Coordinates of C-alpha atoms in Angstrom, one line a residue:
M1 CA 0.0 0.0 0.0
F2 CA 3.0 2.3 0.6
P3 CA 6.1 2.7 -1.6
Q4 CA 9.1 0.6 -0.6
N5 CA 11.2 1.8 2.4
R6 CA 8.8 4.8 2.9
P7 CA 7.0 5.1 6.3
P8 CA 3.3 5.8 6.3
A9 CA 2.3 9.5 6.4
P10 CA 0.7 10.7 9.6
L11 CA -3.0 11.3 9.5
Q12 CA -3.9 14.9 8.8
P13 CA -7.1 16.3 10.2
P14 CA -9.6 17.3 7.7
P15 CA -10.4 21.0 7.3
G16 CA -12.6 22.4 10.1
S17 CA -12.0 19.4 12.4
S18 CA -10.4 19.6 15.9
A19 CA -6.7 18.7 15.7
S20 CA -6.7 17.8 19.4
V21 CA -9.7 15.5 19.1
V22 CA -8.2 13.7 16.1
A23 CA -4.8 13.4 17.9
A24 CA -6.5 12.0 21.0
A25 CA -8.3 9.5 18.9
A26 CA -5.1 8.5 17.1
A27 CA -3.3 8.1 20.4
A28 CA -6.0 6.0 21.8
A29 CA -6.0 3.8 18.6
A30 CA -2.2 3.5 18.8
A31 CA -2.4 2.5 22.5
A32 CA -4.9 -0.2 21.6
S33 CA -2.8 -1.7 18.9
G34 CA 0.5 -1.4 20.7
T35 CA 2.5 0.3 17.9
P36 CA 2.0 3.2 15.5
Q37 CA 2.4 0.9 12.6
S38 CA -0.8 -1.0 13.6
L39 CA -3.1 2.1 13.4
K40 CA -5.7 1.2 10.8
L41 CA -8.4 3.8 11.4
T42 CA -9.6 5.6 8.4
Y43 CA -11.0 9.1 8.4
P44 CA -14.6 8.0 8.4
E45 CA -14.0 5.7 11.4
T46 CA -12.3 8.4 13.3
L47 CA -15.2 10.8 12.7
D48 CA -17.7 8.1 13.7
R49 CA -15.9 7.7 17.0
I50 CA -15.9 11.4 17.6
K51 CA -19.6 11.5 16.8
E52 CA -20.3 8.8 19.3
E53 CA -18.4 10.5 22.0
F54 CA -20.2 13.8 21.3
Q55 CA -23.6 12.1 21.5
F56 CA -22.6 10.4 24.8
L57 CA -21.6 13.8 26.3
Q58 CA -24.8 15.4 24.9
T59 CA -26.9 12.7 26.6
Q60 CA -25.1 13.3 29.9
Y61 CA -25.7 17.0 29.5
H62 CA -29.4 16.5 29.1
S63 CA -29.6 14.2 32.0
L64 CA -27.8 16.7 34.3
K65 CA -30.0 19.5 33.0
L66 CA -33.1 17.5 33.9
E67 CA -31.7 16.9 37.4
C68 CA -30.9 20.5 37.8
E69 CA -34.5 21.5 36.8
K70 CA -35.8 19.0 39.3
L71 CA -33.7 20.4 42.1
A72 CA -34.8 24.0 41.1
T73 CA -38.5 22.9 41.3
E74 CA -37.9 21.3 44.7
K75 CA -36.2 24.5 45.9
T76 CA -39.1 26.6 44.8
E77 CA -41.5 24.2 46.6
I78 CA -39.4 24.5 49.8
Q79 CA -39.3 28.2 49.5
R80 CA -43.1 28.3 49.1
H81 CA -43.4 26.1 52.3
Y82 CA -41.1 28.5 54.1
V83 CA -43.2 31.5 53.1
M84 CA -46.3 29.7 54.3
Y85 CA -44.7 29.0 57.7
Y86 CA -43.6 32.6 57.9
E87 CA -47.1 33.9 57.2
M88 CA -48.6 31.4 59.6
S89 CA -46.2 32.4 62.4
Y90 CA -46.9 36.1 61.9
G91 CA -50.6 35.6 62.2
L92 CA -50.2 33.4 65.2
N93 CA -48.0 36.0 66.8
I94 CA -50.7 38.7 66.5
E95 CA -53.3 36.3 68.0
M96 CA -51.0 35.3 70.8
H97 CA -50.5 38.9 71.9
K98 CA -54.2 39.6 71.8
Q99 CA -54.9 36.6 74.0
T100 CA -52.0 37.5 76.3
E101 CA -53.4 40.9 76.8
I102 CA -56.9 39.5 77.6
A103 CA -55.5 36.9 80.0
K104 CA -53.3 39.4 81.8
R105 CA -56.2 41.7 82.5
L106 CA -58.4 38.8 83.6
N107 CA -55.6 37.7 86.0
V108 CA -55.4 41.2 87.5
I109 CA -59.2 41.3 88.0
C110 CA -59.1 37.9 89.7
A111 CA -56.3 39.0 92.0
Q112 CA -58.4 42.1 92.9
L113 CA -61.5 40.0 93.5
I114 CA -60.0 37.2 95.6
P115 CA -59.7 39.3 98.8
F116 CA -63.5 39.6 98.8
L117 CA -63.9 35.9 99.1
S118 CA -64.0 34.0 102.3
Q119 CA -60.8 32.4 103.6
E120 CA -62.0 29.0 102.6
H121 CA -62.9 30.0 99.1
Q122 CA -59.6 31.9 98.8
Q123 CA -57.7 28.7 99.6
Q124 CA -59.8 26.8 97.0
V125 CA -58.9 29.3 94.3
V126 CA -55.3 29.2 95.2
Q127 CA -55.3 25.4 95.1
A128 CA -57.1 25.5 91.7
M129 CA -54.4 27.8 90.4
E130 CA -51.8 25.5 91.7
R131 CA -53.5 22.6 89.9
A132 CA -53.6 24.7 86.7
K133 CA -49.8 24.9 86.8
Q134 CA -49.4 21.1 86.9
V135 CA -49.4 20.0 83.3
T136 CA -47.5 17.2 81.5
M137 CA -46.2 17.3 78.0
G138 CA -48.6 14.6 77.0
E139 CA -51.5 16.7 78.2
L140 CA -50.1 19.7 76.4
N141 CA -49.7 17.8 73.1
A142 CA -53.2 16.3 73.4
S143 CA -54.6 19.7 74.0
I144 CA -52.9 21.2 71.0
G145 CA -53.6 18.3 68.8
V146 CA -57.4 18.3 69.2
R147 CA -58.3 21.9 69.6
G148 CA -60.0 23.2 66.4
L149 CA -58.4 20.8 63.9
P150 CA -60.8 18.7 61.8
P151 CA -59.5 15.4 60.5
L152 CA -57.6 15.8 57.2
P153 CA -58.3 13.9 54.0
H154 CA -55.6 11.3 53.1
S155 CA -54.1 13.6 50.3
Q156 CA -53.8 16.5 52.7
Q157 CA -52.2 14.2 55.3
L158 CA -49.6 13.3 52.7
Q159 CA -49.0 17.0 52.0
A160 CA -48.7 17.7 55.7
Q161 CA -46.1 14.9 56.1
H162 CA -44.2 16.2 53.0
L163 CA -44.3 19.7 54.4
S164 CA -43.0 18.7 57.8
Q165 CA -40.2 16.7 56.2
H166 CA -39.1 19.6 54.1
A167 CA -39.4 22.2 56.9
Q168 CA -37.1 20.3 59.2
G169 CA -34.0 21.3 57.2
L170 CA -34.9 24.9 56.4
P171 CA -32.7 27.7 57.6
V172 CA -34.8 29.9 59.8
G173 CA -34.4 33.6 59.6
P174 CA -35.5 36.1 62.3
H175 CA -39.2 36.7 62.7
P176 CA -40.3 40.3 62.4
S177 CA -41.7 40.2 65.9
G178 CA -38.7 38.4 67.4
L179 CA -40.5 35.1 67.8
P180 CA -38.8 31.8 67.0
H181 CA -39.8 30.0 63.9
P182 CA -43.2 28.4 64.3
G183 CA -41.9 25.0 63.6
L184 CA -39.5 25.3 66.5
A185 CA -41.8 26.9 69.1
L186 CA -42.2 24.0 71.5
G187 CA -39.0 22.1 70.9
G188 CA -40.2 19.4 68.6
G189 CA -43.3 18.3 70.5
S190 CA -45.5 15.9 68.5
G191 CA -48.6 18.0 69.2
L192 CA -47.0 21.0 67.6
L193 CA -45.8 19.0 64.6
A194 CA -49.4 17.9 64.1
L195 CA -50.6 21.5 64.4
S196 CA -48.0 23.0 62.1
G197 CA -48.4 20.1 59.6
A198 CA -52.1 20.5 59.5
L199 CA -52.1 24.2 59.1
G200 CA -49.4 23.9 56.5
A201 CA -51.5 21.5 54.5
Q202 CA -54.5 23.7 54.7
L203 CA -52.4 26.6 53.5
A204 CA -50.9 24.5 50.7
A205 CA -54.3 24.2 49.2
K206 CA -54.3 28.0 48.5
D207 CA -53.0 29.6 45.4
E208 CA -49.2 30.2 45.5
R209 CA -49.5 33.7 44.3
A210 CA -51.9 34.6 47.1
H211 CA -49.4 33.2 49.6
L212 CA -46.5 35.2 48.2
E213 CA -48.6 38.4 48.2
A214 CA -49.7 37.8 51.8
A215 CA -46.2 37.1 52.9
A216 CA -45.0 40.3 51.3
A217 CA -47.7 42.3 53.1
A218 CA -46.7 40.7 56.4
A219 CA -43.1 41.4 55.8
A220 CA -43.9 45.0 54.9
A221 CA -45.9 45.4 58.1
A222 CA -43.1 43.9 60.2
E223 CA -40.6 46.3 58.5
H224 CA -42.9 49.2 59.3
H225 CA -43.0 48.1 63.0
R226 CA -39.2 47.9 63.1
A227 CA -38.9 51.4 61.5
L228 CA -41.1 52.8 64.2
G229 CA -39.1 51.1 66.9
L230 CA -42.1 49.1 68.2
R231 CA -40.1 46.6 70.2
N232 CA -43.0 46.0 72.6
P233 CA -45.2 43.3 71.2
L234 CA -48.2 44.9 72.9
A235 CA -47.8 47.8 70.4
V236 CA -49.9 45.5 68.2
Q237 CA -53.4 46.3 69.2
G238 CA -55.6 43.5 70.6
A239 CA -59.3 43.3 70.8
Y240 CA -59.5 45.8 73.7
P241 CA -58.4 49.4 73.7
P242 CA -55.6 50.5 76.0
G243 CA -56.8 51.2 79.5
A244 CA -59.8 48.9 79.2
F245 CA -61.1 47.7 82.6
G246 CA -59.1 50.7 84.1
L247 CA -55.9 48.5 84.3
P248 CA -52.4 50.0 84.1
P249 CA -49.7 49.0 81.7
P250 CA -47.9 45.8 82.7
G251 CA -44.6 45.6 84.5
V252 CA -41.8 44.2 82.6
N253 CA -39.2 43.0 85.1
G254 CA -40.2 39.4 85.7
D255 CA -43.1 37.8 87.6
L256 CA -45.1 39.9 90.1
P257 CA -45.0 38.1 93.5
G258 CA -48.5 37.4 94.9
A259 CA -49.8 39.1 98.1
A260 CA -49.1 37.1 101.2
G261 CA -52.8 36.8 102.0
Y262 CA -53.5 35.1 98.7
G263 CA -51.3 32.1 99.4
A264 CA -47.9 31.1 98.0
G265 CA -49.2 29.9 94.7
L266 CA -51.0 33.0 93.6
H267 CA -49.1 35.4 91.3
L268 CA -50.3 38.3 89.2
V269 CA -49.4 37.7 85.6
S270 CA -46.6 39.8 84.2
P271 CA -45.9 40.1 80.4
Q272 CA -42.5 38.5 80.9
M273 CA -43.3 35.1 82.4
N274 CA -40.9 32.3 83.2
G275 CA -41.1 28.7 82.2
A276 CA -43.4 27.8 85.1
A277 CA -45.8 30.5 83.9
A278 CA -45.7 29.0 80.4
A279 CA -46.6 25.6 81.8
A280 CA -49.5 27.2 83.7
A281 CA -50.6 28.8 80.5
A282 CA -50.7 25.4 78.8
A283 CA -52.7 24.1 81.7
A284 CA -55.1 27.0 81.5
A285 CA -55.8 25.9 77.9
G286 CA -56.7 22.5 79.1
Y287 CA -59.1 24.1 81.6
G288 CA -60.8 25.9 78.8
R289 CA -59.3 29.3 79.5
S290 CA -57.4 31.7 77.3
P291 CA -53.7 30.6 77.3
V292 CA -51.2 33.1 78.8
V293 CA -48.0 33.0 76.8
G294 CA -44.7 34.6 77.7
Y295 CA -43.3 37.0 75.1
E296 CA -40.4 39.3 74.4
S297 CA -39.5 42.2 76.6
P298 CA -40.3 45.7 75.3
H299 CA -36.6 46.3 75.2
P300 CA -35.0 43.1 74.0
H301 CA -31.8 44.9 72.9
M302 CA -31.2 46.2 76.4
R303 CA -28.2 44.8 78.1
V304 CA -26.6 46.2 81.2
P305 CA -22.9 47.0 80.7
G306 CA -20.6 45.0 82.9
L307 CA -23.4 42.9 84.3
P308 CA -22.9 39.1 84.5
A309 CA -24.8 37.1 81.9
S310 CA -26.6 35.3 84.8
L311 CA -28.2 38.7 85.7
Q312 CA -29.0 39.9 82.3
S313 CA -32.5 38.5 82.5
A314 CA -35.2 38.0 85.1
A315 CA -36.6 34.6 86.0
S316 CA -38.5 34.6 82.7
G317 CA -35.3 34.5 80.7
K318 CA -36.2 37.9 79.2
P319 CA -34.1 41.0 79.7
A320 CA -34.8 42.8 83.0
Y321 CA -34.4 46.5 83.3
S322 CA -34.6 47.2 87.1
F323 CA -31.9 45.8 89.4
H324 CA -31.4 46.1 93.1
V325 CA -27.8 46.8 94.1
S326 CA -26.9 45.7 97.6
A327 CA -24.2 47.3 99.8
D328 CA -21.7 44.7 98.6
G329 CA -22.4 45.5 95.0
Q330 CA -24.5 42.4 94.2
M331 CA -27.1 43.0 91.5
Q332 CA -30.4 41.2 91.3
P333 CA -33.5 41.8 89.1
V334 CA -36.2 43.4 91.1
P335 CA -39.5 41.5 91.7
F336 CA -42.2 44.1 91.5
P337 CA -44.9 44.1 94.2
P338 CA -48.5 43.5 93.2
D339 CA -49.4 47.2 93.6
A340 CA -46.5 48.4 91.5
L341 CA -48.8 49.9 88.9
L342 CA -52.0 50.0 90.9
G343 CA -53.4 52.3 93.6
P344 CA -54.2 56.0 94.1
G345 CA -51.7 58.4 92.7
I346 CA -50.3 56.0 90.1
P347 CA -51.0 57.1 86.5
R348 CA -52.0 54.8 83.8
H349 CA -50.6 56.8 80.9
A350 CA -50.2 60.3 79.6
R351 CA -52.0 61.9 76.7
Q352 CA -50.5 64.6 74.5
I353 CA -52.8 67.7 74.6
H354 CA -50.6 70.6 73.3
T355 CA -47.7 71.2 71.1
L356 CA -45.9 74.6 71.7
N357 CA -43.8 75.5 68.7
H358 CA -41.1 77.6 70.3
G359 CA -39.0 78.0 67.1
E360 CA -35.6 77.1 68.8
V361 CA -34.3 74.1 70.7
V362 CA -36.2 74.1 74.0
C363 CA -33.6 73.6 76.8
A364 CA -35.7 74.6 79.8
V365 CA -39.4 74.3 80.7
T366 CA -41.6 75.0 83.7
I367 CA -45.3 75.1 84.4
S368 CA -47.1 77.5 86.8
T369 CA -48.8 76.4 90.0
S370 CA -52.2 77.2 88.5
T371 CA -51.3 75.0 85.5
R372 CA -52.4 77.7 83.2
H373 CA -49.1 79.0 81.9
V374 CA -46.1 77.2 80.5
Y375 CA -42.6 78.8 80.1
T376 CA -40.2 77.5 77.5
G377 CA -36.6 78.6 77.3
G378 CA -34.7 78.6 74.0
K379 CA -32.0 80.7 72.4
G380 CA -32.0 84.2 74.0
C381 CA -35.6 84.2 75.3
V382 CA -38.3 82.6 77.3
K383 CA -41.8 82.3 75.8
V384 CA -45.0 82.3 77.8
W385 CA -47.9 80.1 76.7
D386 CA -51.5 80.0 77.9
I387 CA -52.6 76.3 77.9
S388 CA -55.9 76.8 79.6
Q389 CA -57.8 76.8 76.3
P390 CA -57.7 74.1 73.6
G391 CA -56.6 74.8 70.0
S392 CA -53.5 75.9 68.3
K393 CA -51.0 77.9 70.4
S394 CA -49.0 81.0 70.0
P395 CA -46.9 82.6 72.8
M396 CA -48.7 85.3 74.8
A397 CA -45.4 86.9 75.7
Q398 CA -41.7 86.7 75.0
L399 CA -39.1 87.5 77.6
D400 CA -35.7 88.4 76.0
C401 CA -33.0 87.2 78.3
L402 CA -29.2 87.0 78.4
N403 CA -27.6 87.4 75.0
R404 CA -29.5 86.8 71.8
D405 CA -27.3 83.8 70.8
N406 CA -27.1 82.2 74.2
Y407 CA -29.4 79.3 75.3
I408 CA -31.5 79.4 78.4
R409 CA -30.5 76.4 80.5
S410 CA -33.0 76.7 83.4
C411 CA -36.0 78.7 84.4
K412 CA -37.8 78.5 87.8
L413 CA -41.0 80.0 89.1
L414 CA -41.5 81.1 92.6
S415 CA -44.5 79.4 94.2
D416 CA -46.7 82.5 93.9
G417 CA -46.3 82.6 90.2
R418 CA -45.3 86.3 90.2
T419 CA -41.5 85.9 89.8
L420 CA -39.5 83.9 87.2
I421 CA -35.7 83.3 87.5
V422 CA -33.8 82.5 84.3
G423 CA -30.2 81.2 83.9
G424 CA -28.2 80.0 81.0
E425 CA -25.1 80.5 78.9
A426 CA -24.2 83.8 80.6
S427 CA -22.7 85.0 83.9
T428 CA -26.0 86.7 84.9
L429 CA -29.3 85.4 86.2
S430 CA -32.4 87.4 85.2
I431 CA -35.2 87.9 87.7
W432 CA -38.5 88.7 86.0
D433 CA -41.6 90.4 87.5
L434 CA -44.6 88.7 86.0
A435 CA -47.2 90.6 88.1
T436 CA -47.0 93.7 85.9
P437 CA -49.1 94.0 82.8
T438 CA -46.0 93.7 80.7
P439 CA -43.3 91.3 82.3
R440 CA -40.1 93.1 83.1
I441 CA -36.6 92.4 84.5
K442 CA -36.5 93.7 88.1
A443 CA -33.0 92.5 88.9
E444 CA -29.9 90.7 87.5
L445 CA -27.6 88.6 89.6
T446 CA -24.0 88.3 88.3
S447 CA -21.5 85.6 89.3
S448 CA -17.9 84.9 88.2
A449 CA -18.9 81.7 86.3
P450 CA -19.5 82.0 82.6
A451 CA -22.6 79.9 82.6
C452 CA -25.4 78.6 84.8
Y453 CA -26.6 75.0 84.1
A454 CA -29.4 74.6 86.7
L455 CA -31.5 76.5 89.3
A456 CA -33.3 75.6 92.5
I457 CA -35.5 77.7 94.7
S458 CA -35.8 77.2 98.5
P459 CA -39.3 76.2 99.8
D460 CA -39.7 79.6 101.4
N461 CA -38.9 81.4 98.1
K462 CA -36.1 83.4 99.9
V463 CA -33.0 81.8 98.4
C464 CA -32.0 80.7 94.9
F465 CA -29.2 78.2 94.2
S466 CA -27.4 78.2 90.8
C467 CA -25.2 75.4 89.5
C468 CA -22.3 77.0 87.7
S469 CA -20.1 75.8 84.9
D470 CA -17.0 76.2 87.1
G471 CA -18.4 73.6 89.6
N472 CA -19.5 76.1 92.3
I473 CA -23.0 76.2 93.8
V474 CA -23.9 79.9 94.3
V475 CA -26.4 80.8 97.0
W476 CA -28.4 84.0 96.3
D477 CA -30.6 86.1 98.6
L478 CA -33.6 86.9 96.5
H479 CA -34.9 89.7 98.7
N480 CA -31.6 91.6 98.9
Q481 CA -30.4 90.3 95.5
T482 CA -26.9 89.5 96.9
L483 CA -24.6 86.5 96.8
V484 CA -24.7 84.8 100.2
R485 CA -22.1 82.0 99.9
Q486 CA -20.7 79.4 97.5
F487 CA -20.5 75.7 97.9
Q488 CA -17.2 74.4 96.5
G489 CA -16.4 70.8 95.8
H490 CA -17.3 69.8 92.3
T491 CA -14.1 69.7 90.1
D492 CA -16.1 70.1 86.9
G493 CA -19.3 71.9 86.0
A494 CA -22.3 71.4 88.4
S495 CA -25.0 70.2 86.0
C496 CA -28.2 69.6 88.1
I497 CA -29.7 70.4 91.5
D498 CA -32.6 69.7 93.8
I499 CA -33.5 70.7 97.4
S500 CA -35.3 68.8 100.1
N501 CA -38.8 69.7 101.0
D502 CA -37.8 71.0 104.5
G503 CA -35.1 73.2 102.9
T504 CA -32.3 71.8 104.9
K505 CA -30.4 69.7 102.3
L506 CA -29.2 70.4 98.8
W507 CA -28.3 67.7 96.3
T508 CA -26.1 68.5 93.3
G509 CA -24.7 66.4 90.4
G510 CA -21.7 67.3 88.3
L511 CA -19.7 66.5 85.3
D512 CA -17.0 65.2 87.6
N513 CA -19.0 62.0 88.0
T514 CA -20.1 62.8 91.6
V515 CA -23.4 63.6 93.4
R516 CA -23.0 65.7 96.6
C517 CA -25.3 66.5 99.5
W518 CA -24.9 69.8 101.3
D519 CA -26.1 70.9 104.7
L520 CA -27.7 74.3 104.2
R521 CA -27.8 75.2 107.9
E522 CA -24.1 74.5 108.5
G523 CA -22.9 75.2 105.0
R524 CA -20.9 72.1 104.5
Q525 CA -20.8 68.9 102.4
L526 CA -22.5 65.9 104.1
Q527 CA -22.2 63.1 101.5
Q528 CA -20.5 62.3 98.2
H529 CA -21.5 59.5 95.8
D530 CA -19.0 58.6 93.1
F531 CA -20.0 57.2 89.8
T532 CA -18.3 56.1 86.6
S533 CA -20.4 58.4 84.4
Q534 CA -21.1 62.1 84.2
I535 CA -24.3 63.2 86.0
F536 CA -26.8 65.1 83.8
S537 CA -29.9 65.2 85.9
L538 CA -31.2 64.4 89.4
G539 CA -34.3 64.7 91.6
Y540 CA -35.1 64.3 95.3
C541 CA -38.3 62.5 96.2
P542 CA -40.6 64.9 98.0
T543 CA -42.0 62.3 100.4
G544 CA -39.2 59.8 100.9
E545 CA -35.5 59.4 101.3
W546 CA -34.8 58.6 97.7
L547 CA -32.7 60.4 95.1
A548 CA -33.0 59.6 91.4
V549 CA -29.9 60.3 89.3
G550 CA -29.8 60.4 85.4
M551 CA -26.5 59.5 83.9
E552 CA -24.6 60.2 80.7
S553 CA -24.2 56.4 80.4
S554 CA -28.1 56.1 79.9
N555 CA -28.7 54.6 83.4
V556 CA -31.0 55.9 86.0
E557 CA -29.9 55.2 89.6
V558 CA -32.3 55.6 92.6
L559 CA -30.2 56.0 95.8
H560 CA -31.4 55.7 99.4
V561 CA -30.0 58.8 101.1
S562 CA -29.1 57.0 104.4
K563 CA -28.6 53.4 103.3
P564 CA -26.0 51.9 100.9
D565 CA -28.4 50.0 98.7
K566 CA -29.9 51.4 95.5
Y567 CA -31.7 50.6 92.3
Q568 CA -30.4 50.7 88.7
L569 CA -32.9 51.3 85.8
H570 CA -31.9 50.5 82.2
L571 CA -34.7 51.6 79.8
H572 CA -33.0 54.6 78.2
E573 CA -30.8 54.0 75.2
S574 CA -28.8 57.2 75.5
C575 CA -27.9 59.8 78.1
V576 CA -30.6 60.9 80.6
L577 CA -31.0 64.6 80.1
S578 CA -33.7 65.6 82.7
L579 CA -35.5 64.1 85.6
K580 CA -38.4 65.2 87.8
F581 CA -40.4 63.7 90.7
A582 CA -44.1 64.0 90.9
Y583 CA -45.2 66.0 93.9
C584 CA -46.9 63.0 95.5
G585 CA -43.5 61.2 95.4
K586 CA -44.9 58.0 94.1
W587 CA -43.5 58.3 90.6
F588 CA -41.0 60.3 88.6
V589 CA -40.2 60.9 84.9
S590 CA -36.9 61.0 83.0
T591 CA -36.1 62.1 79.5
G592 CA -33.2 61.4 77.2
K593 CA -31.3 61.8 74.0
D594 CA -33.1 58.7 72.8
N595 CA -36.3 60.8 72.3
L596 CA -38.0 59.0 75.2
L597 CA -40.1 60.2 78.1
N598 CA -40.2 57.4 80.8
A599 CA -42.4 57.3 83.9
W600 CA -41.1 55.2 86.8
R601 CA -42.5 53.9 90.0
T602 CA -40.7 55.1 93.1
P603 CA -38.2 53.7 94.1
Y604 CA -37.8 50.4 92.3
G605 CA -38.5 51.7 88.9
S606 CA -41.4 49.7 87.5
S607 CA -42.1 51.3 84.1
I608 CA -45.5 53.0 84.3
F609 CA -45.7 54.5 80.8
Q610 CA -43.4 55.6 78.0
S611 CA -43.7 58.2 75.2
K612 CA -41.6 58.5 72.2
E613 CA -41.0 62.0 70.8
S614 CA -39.5 63.0 67.4
S615 CA -36.2 64.4 68.8
S616 CA -34.0 64.4 71.9
V617 CA -36.1 65.4 75.0
L618 CA -33.9 68.0 76.8
S619 CA -36.0 69.1 79.7
C620 CA -39.2 68.3 81.7
D621 CA -41.4 69.5 84.5
I622 CA -44.5 68.3 86.3
S623 CA -47.3 70.5 87.5
P624 CA -47.8 70.8 91.3
D625 CA -51.0 68.9 91.1
D626 CA -49.4 66.1 89.2
Q627 CA -51.9 66.5 86.4
F628 CA -49.6 67.7 83.6
I629 CA -46.1 67.0 82.2
V630 CA -44.2 69.4 80.0
T631 CA -41.2 68.5 77.9
G632 CA -38.8 70.5 75.8
S633 CA -37.1 68.9 72.8
G634 CA -34.5 69.3 70.1
D635 CA -37.1 69.8 67.4
K636 CA -37.8 73.3 68.6
K637 CA -41.0 72.6 70.4
A638 CA -42.5 71.8 73.8
T639 CA -45.1 69.2 74.5
V640 CA -47.8 69.2 77.2
Y641 CA -49.1 65.9 78.4
E642 CA -52.2 65.3 80.5
V643 CA -51.6 62.5 83.1
I644 CA -54.4 60.0 83.1
Y645 CA -55.1 58.1 86.3

């Protein structure tokens, strides 16, 4: 076939073919025959082999493509199931909070009614409540498995089984309300699996588009709640309006201990319930009552700096915000008494009734004894407002004080309402005569300090105390308009001040991280309390020996003036800028850079109510009859609240 002594010519790839493929085929053929001389493939045979290999690879490609499409379909199905779970969980969350609110109010009503029963009946009720707490997991599963679930057809049972199998491996994202994923709520109990599977099967019968639209709407609502900062689940309205039955807002620092007369087993229900309370709730469901379910704290993000993890939550496992600090520094969450939010003189909430548009940042506010006039201090002036009539407000007078560009830091009325004292970013205090038809300055008091941060008036209206930026406390005789003495001790600016009702003791806080008590009769310092944070505000309880202190660190501390123990309160998220006790002494308010107005129970700090404003709340005051609260904020306005009892 070849000429003599001439080796065979190597195969040349035809035009347009792949040289590498042909070479590989030739190499394979050579390896099979053992020697190059035994290669006997022709061009058609080589092309046939290449064609076969191509067809084989194409078949594999189609097979993998089908497998990929199958996996994509399964992924879509799993995602649809996940969306259904998410939607179901959101709906159950809303219903849970509604039922919790109802059960909480019923528990409080029961606790109020029990004392009217005879002793024998009281013991029977206590024993019944104890029995309600004894529930086994089997009873719980049986209760959940039969309540309101009709038997499913065989096809839907298969769908439920398929759904539960797929849901077990799903990655669970955070729920908008902070609840765990519904499939994990009770730790894998069989009753819950039946419940979730049945509900999932019923949802699976709906159109997929409807599910996705509903889930999107739920997610949008949750995002809206987060944007508004509604961390309290009770922000979602239940079937009853706030204040129904005349009940106060709930405490949030763990279980409320029952009154001794009710027996050891009786407890008022708190929103943050521990595991035992959850078991009692399940038992209540078995008794045919509305289940009481523990839920997240209104402030789940709150953690106390430097506090051991074991103390970061109350018995409920939810974050506590009120802690008792003993003399040796031990901190324990405070168990609130049954009357923490009940009884005469304890408000239920506060209702905003007036907005006073001052036009500049309002750093100081005060309200008259008659509760008719409010005074707001801004840049270079104090404005006077008449709040006795409803409707839009405009100032009835403007008192130009200090320099035009200097802020008013404090303004105080004498008890007769005829004299106003104003201090701020200047070395002078202005004394205004309000009894004349047109208010006028009747005197100015000048000190060596460049600024006055806070003012206090003695109970007899004869002496004024000013906290100066140089740390001194200046005592002024208002009748003679002279400087009487100075208390020296603060090593940095004195920022806040209050005086005891008997006029014998003065309390001051400073930027040197100290609170000091001064004896006004002897003119000397009595006590000093050292802190790790600057002091921005303080108030002395009019009826008891408690001093509340607002910190730059966001804490509020309530000190006993003669004992070493104290309370620490942790609801503010930023520095506490002002603080004021109600004149009854049973509660006080604090405001902060976090836009919050918090009302607390004296002394242990049970949260009575909370109001969120649109900017930092720099100042506050309470009317002498405890009926109104006034706040000044960074959005150039003051707000008047009516206190509802």
